[in-house]
Short mmCIF file of N, CA and C in Angstrom, two decimals:
data_model
loop_
_atom_site.label_atom_id
_atom_site.label_comp_id
_atom_site.label_asym_id
_atom_site.label_seq_id
_atom_site.Cartn_x
_atom_site.Cartn_y
_atom_site.Cartn_z
N MET G 283 162.69 97.84 92.97
CA MET G 283 162.96 98.16 94.36
C MET G 283 164.39 97.72 94.68
N THR G 284 165.12 98.56 95.40
CA THR G 284 166.48 98.22 95.79
C THR G 284 166.57 98.13 97.31
N LEU G 285 167.73 97.74 97.78
CA LEU G 285 167.96 97.66 99.22
C LEU G 285 167.76 99.03 99.88
N LEU G 286 168.04 100.09 99.16
CA LEU G 286 167.85 101.45 99.71
C LEU G 286 166.39 101.77 99.99
N ASP G 287 165.48 101.10 99.30
CA ASP G 287 164.05 101.37 99.46
C ASP G 287 163.45 100.74 100.71
N LEU G 288 164.16 99.79 101.32
CA LEU G 288 163.66 99.16 102.55
C LEU G 288 163.75 100.13 103.72
N SER G 289 162.86 99.96 104.66
CA SER G 289 162.91 100.69 105.93
C SER G 289 163.64 99.82 106.94
N GLU G 290 164.16 100.44 107.97
CA GLU G 290 164.84 99.68 109.03
C GLU G 290 163.89 98.64 109.60
N GLY G 291 164.37 97.41 109.77
CA GLY G 291 163.57 96.32 110.30
C GLY G 291 162.78 95.56 109.24
N GLN G 292 162.82 96.01 108.02
CA GLN G 292 162.08 95.37 106.93
C GLN G 292 162.98 94.36 106.22
N SER G 293 162.39 93.28 105.74
CA SER G 293 163.17 92.28 105.01
C SER G 293 162.53 92.05 103.64
N ALA G 294 163.33 91.47 102.75
CA ALA G 294 162.86 91.17 101.40
C ALA G 294 163.74 90.07 100.81
N GLU G 295 163.35 89.61 99.65
CA GLU G 295 164.11 88.58 98.95
C GLU G 295 164.90 89.23 97.81
N ILE G 296 166.15 88.84 97.69
CA ILE G 296 166.99 89.38 96.62
C ILE G 296 166.52 88.80 95.29
N GLU G 297 166.30 89.69 94.32
CA GLU G 297 165.91 89.27 92.98
C GLU G 297 167.14 89.15 92.08
N SER G 298 168.01 90.16 92.13
CA SER G 298 169.21 90.15 91.30
C SER G 298 170.15 91.26 91.75
N ILE G 299 171.33 91.28 91.16
CA ILE G 299 172.30 92.35 91.40
C ILE G 299 172.59 93.02 90.08
N ASN G 300 172.48 94.34 90.06
CA ASN G 300 172.77 95.11 88.85
C ASN G 300 174.28 95.23 88.72
N MET G 301 174.86 94.40 87.88
CA MET G 301 176.32 94.33 87.74
C MET G 301 176.92 95.59 87.15
N GLU G 302 176.13 96.38 86.46
CA GLU G 302 176.64 97.61 85.86
C GLU G 302 176.92 98.69 86.90
N LYS G 303 176.32 98.59 88.07
CA LYS G 303 176.49 99.60 89.11
C LYS G 303 177.60 99.29 90.09
N LEU G 304 178.26 98.14 89.92
CA LEU G 304 179.29 97.72 90.87
C LEU G 304 180.61 97.45 90.17
N PRO G 305 181.72 97.79 90.82
CA PRO G 305 183.00 97.35 90.28
C PRO G 305 183.10 95.82 90.44
N LYS G 306 183.79 95.18 89.53
CA LYS G 306 183.87 93.71 89.54
C LYS G 306 184.33 93.13 90.88
N PRO G 307 185.35 93.72 91.56
CA PRO G 307 185.75 93.15 92.86
C PRO G 307 184.61 93.19 93.90
N MET G 308 183.79 94.24 93.86
CA MET G 308 182.68 94.33 94.82
C MET G 308 181.61 93.29 94.49
N LEU G 309 181.35 93.07 93.22
CA LEU G 309 180.37 92.05 92.83
C LEU G 309 180.82 90.68 93.33
N THR G 310 182.09 90.36 93.14
CA THR G 310 182.64 89.09 93.61
C THR G 310 182.49 88.97 95.12
N GLU G 311 182.77 90.05 95.83
CA GLU G 311 182.66 90.04 97.29
C GLU G 311 181.22 89.80 97.74
N LEU G 312 180.27 90.47 97.10
CA LEU G 312 178.86 90.28 97.46
C LEU G 312 178.42 88.84 97.22
N LEU G 313 178.83 88.27 96.11
CA LEU G 313 178.47 86.87 95.82
C LEU G 313 179.08 85.92 96.84
N GLU G 314 180.31 86.19 97.25
CA GLU G 314 180.96 85.35 98.27
C GLU G 314 180.26 85.47 99.62
N LEU G 315 179.62 86.61 99.89
CA LEU G 315 178.91 86.80 101.15
C LEU G 315 177.49 86.22 101.12
N GLY G 316 177.04 85.76 99.95
CA GLY G 316 175.73 85.13 99.86
C GLY G 316 174.63 85.97 99.24
N PHE G 317 174.98 87.04 98.57
CA PHE G 317 173.99 87.89 97.91
C PHE G 317 173.57 87.25 96.59
N PHE G 318 172.73 86.23 96.68
CA PHE G 318 172.23 85.49 95.53
C PHE G 318 170.73 85.69 95.40
N PRO G 319 170.19 85.56 94.19
CA PRO G 319 168.73 85.58 94.04
C PRO G 319 168.08 84.53 94.93
N GLY G 320 167.03 84.94 95.60
CA GLY G 320 166.31 84.05 96.50
C GLY G 320 166.72 84.18 97.95
N ALA G 321 167.87 84.79 98.22
CA ALA G 321 168.32 84.96 99.62
C ALA G 321 167.47 86.03 100.29
N ARG G 322 167.21 85.82 101.56
CA ARG G 322 166.41 86.77 102.35
C ARG G 322 167.37 87.74 103.04
N ILE G 323 167.06 89.03 102.98
CA ILE G 323 167.91 90.06 103.57
C ILE G 323 167.07 90.96 104.47
N LEU G 324 167.63 91.32 105.61
CA LEU G 324 166.96 92.19 106.59
C LEU G 324 167.80 93.46 106.74
N LEU G 325 167.16 94.60 106.57
CA LEU G 325 167.85 95.87 106.78
C LEU G 325 167.73 96.24 108.26
N LYS G 326 168.84 96.26 108.95
CA LYS G 326 168.84 96.57 110.38
C LYS G 326 168.96 98.07 110.62
N THR G 327 169.90 98.73 109.93
CA THR G 327 170.15 100.15 110.14
C THR G 327 170.46 100.82 108.80
N LYS G 328 169.90 102.02 108.64
CA LYS G 328 170.19 102.83 107.46
C LYS G 328 170.65 104.19 107.97
N SER G 329 171.92 104.52 107.73
CA SER G 329 172.48 105.79 108.17
C SER G 329 172.79 106.66 106.96
N VAL G 330 171.90 107.59 106.67
CA VAL G 330 172.10 108.49 105.54
C VAL G 330 173.31 109.38 105.78
N VAL G 331 173.49 109.82 107.02
CA VAL G 331 174.62 110.69 107.36
C VAL G 331 175.95 110.01 107.06
N LEU G 332 176.07 108.74 107.43
CA LEU G 332 177.31 107.99 107.20
C LEU G 332 177.35 107.31 105.83
N GLY G 333 176.19 107.25 105.16
CA GLY G 333 176.12 106.58 103.87
C GLY G 333 176.28 105.08 103.97
N LYS G 334 175.79 104.50 105.08
CA LYS G 334 175.97 103.06 105.33
C LYS G 334 174.64 102.35 105.55
N LEU G 335 174.64 101.07 105.19
CA LEU G 335 173.53 100.16 105.45
C LEU G 335 174.08 98.99 106.24
N ILE G 336 173.38 98.59 107.29
CA ILE G 336 173.74 97.40 108.06
C ILE G 336 172.60 96.41 107.84
N CYS G 337 172.94 95.24 107.33
CA CYS G 337 171.91 94.25 107.06
C CYS G 337 172.36 92.87 107.51
N THR G 338 171.38 91.98 107.62
CA THR G 338 171.65 90.60 107.99
C THR G 338 171.25 89.72 106.82
N LEU G 339 172.14 88.81 106.48
CA LEU G 339 171.93 87.90 105.36
C LEU G 339 172.50 86.55 105.76
N GLY G 340 171.66 85.54 105.81
CA GLY G 340 172.13 84.20 106.16
C GLY G 340 172.77 84.12 107.53
N GLY G 341 172.26 84.90 108.50
CA GLY G 341 172.79 84.88 109.85
C GLY G 341 174.04 85.73 110.06
N THR G 342 174.51 86.40 109.01
CA THR G 342 175.70 87.24 109.10
C THR G 342 175.31 88.70 108.98
N THR G 343 175.86 89.55 109.84
CA THR G 343 175.62 90.98 109.75
C THR G 343 176.69 91.60 108.86
N ILE G 344 176.22 92.39 107.89
CA ILE G 344 177.10 92.95 106.87
C ILE G 344 176.86 94.46 106.76
N GLY G 345 177.93 95.22 106.64
CA GLY G 345 177.84 96.66 106.40
C GLY G 345 178.14 96.95 104.94
N LEU G 346 177.28 97.76 104.33
CA LEU G 346 177.45 98.12 102.93
C LEU G 346 177.37 99.63 102.76
N ARG G 347 178.02 100.13 101.73
CA ARG G 347 177.83 101.53 101.36
C ARG G 347 176.47 101.66 100.69
N MET G 348 175.81 102.79 100.88
CA MET G 348 174.51 102.99 100.24
C MET G 348 174.62 102.86 98.73
N LYS G 349 175.72 103.32 98.18
CA LYS G 349 175.97 103.23 96.75
C LYS G 349 175.88 101.78 96.27
N ASP G 350 176.41 100.85 97.07
CA ASP G 350 176.35 99.43 96.71
C ASP G 350 174.95 98.87 96.91
N GLY G 351 174.22 99.39 97.88
CA GLY G 351 172.84 98.97 98.11
C GLY G 351 171.92 99.27 96.95
N GLU G 352 172.26 100.28 96.16
CA GLU G 352 171.47 100.63 94.98
C GLU G 352 171.51 99.53 93.92
N ALA G 353 172.55 98.71 93.95
CA ALA G 353 172.71 97.67 92.94
C ALA G 353 172.01 96.36 93.32
N ILE G 354 171.50 96.27 94.54
CA ILE G 354 170.86 95.03 95.01
C ILE G 354 169.35 95.19 94.79
N LEU G 355 168.83 94.47 93.81
CA LEU G 355 167.42 94.56 93.47
C LEU G 355 166.63 93.52 94.24
N LEU G 356 165.50 93.95 94.78
CA LEU G 356 164.67 93.08 95.63
C LEU G 356 163.33 92.82 94.99
N LYS G 357 162.76 91.67 95.32
CA LYS G 357 161.40 91.34 94.86
C LYS G 357 160.40 92.12 95.68
N THR G 358 159.42 92.66 95.02
CA THR G 358 158.35 93.35 95.73
C THR G 358 157.27 92.32 96.01
N THR G 359 156.81 92.31 97.26
CA THR G 359 155.77 91.33 97.64
C THR G 359 154.55 92.04 98.16
#
């Protein structure tokens, strides 16, 4: 399951990041923002038209491209 599989308002725990799907600078940026295994993430908005995801992680609201959301693997509960 990836971040793209969540519905708006749904949250999950990050399991890992697929490093093969991200350029190295983006991976570094995600890690600096707190995208670590065990972190809880909430999907606030998913805009297919704009190709954007708005999520909250550690009290911070972050905008991501859907392409980058595919690399964020979540634990299924």
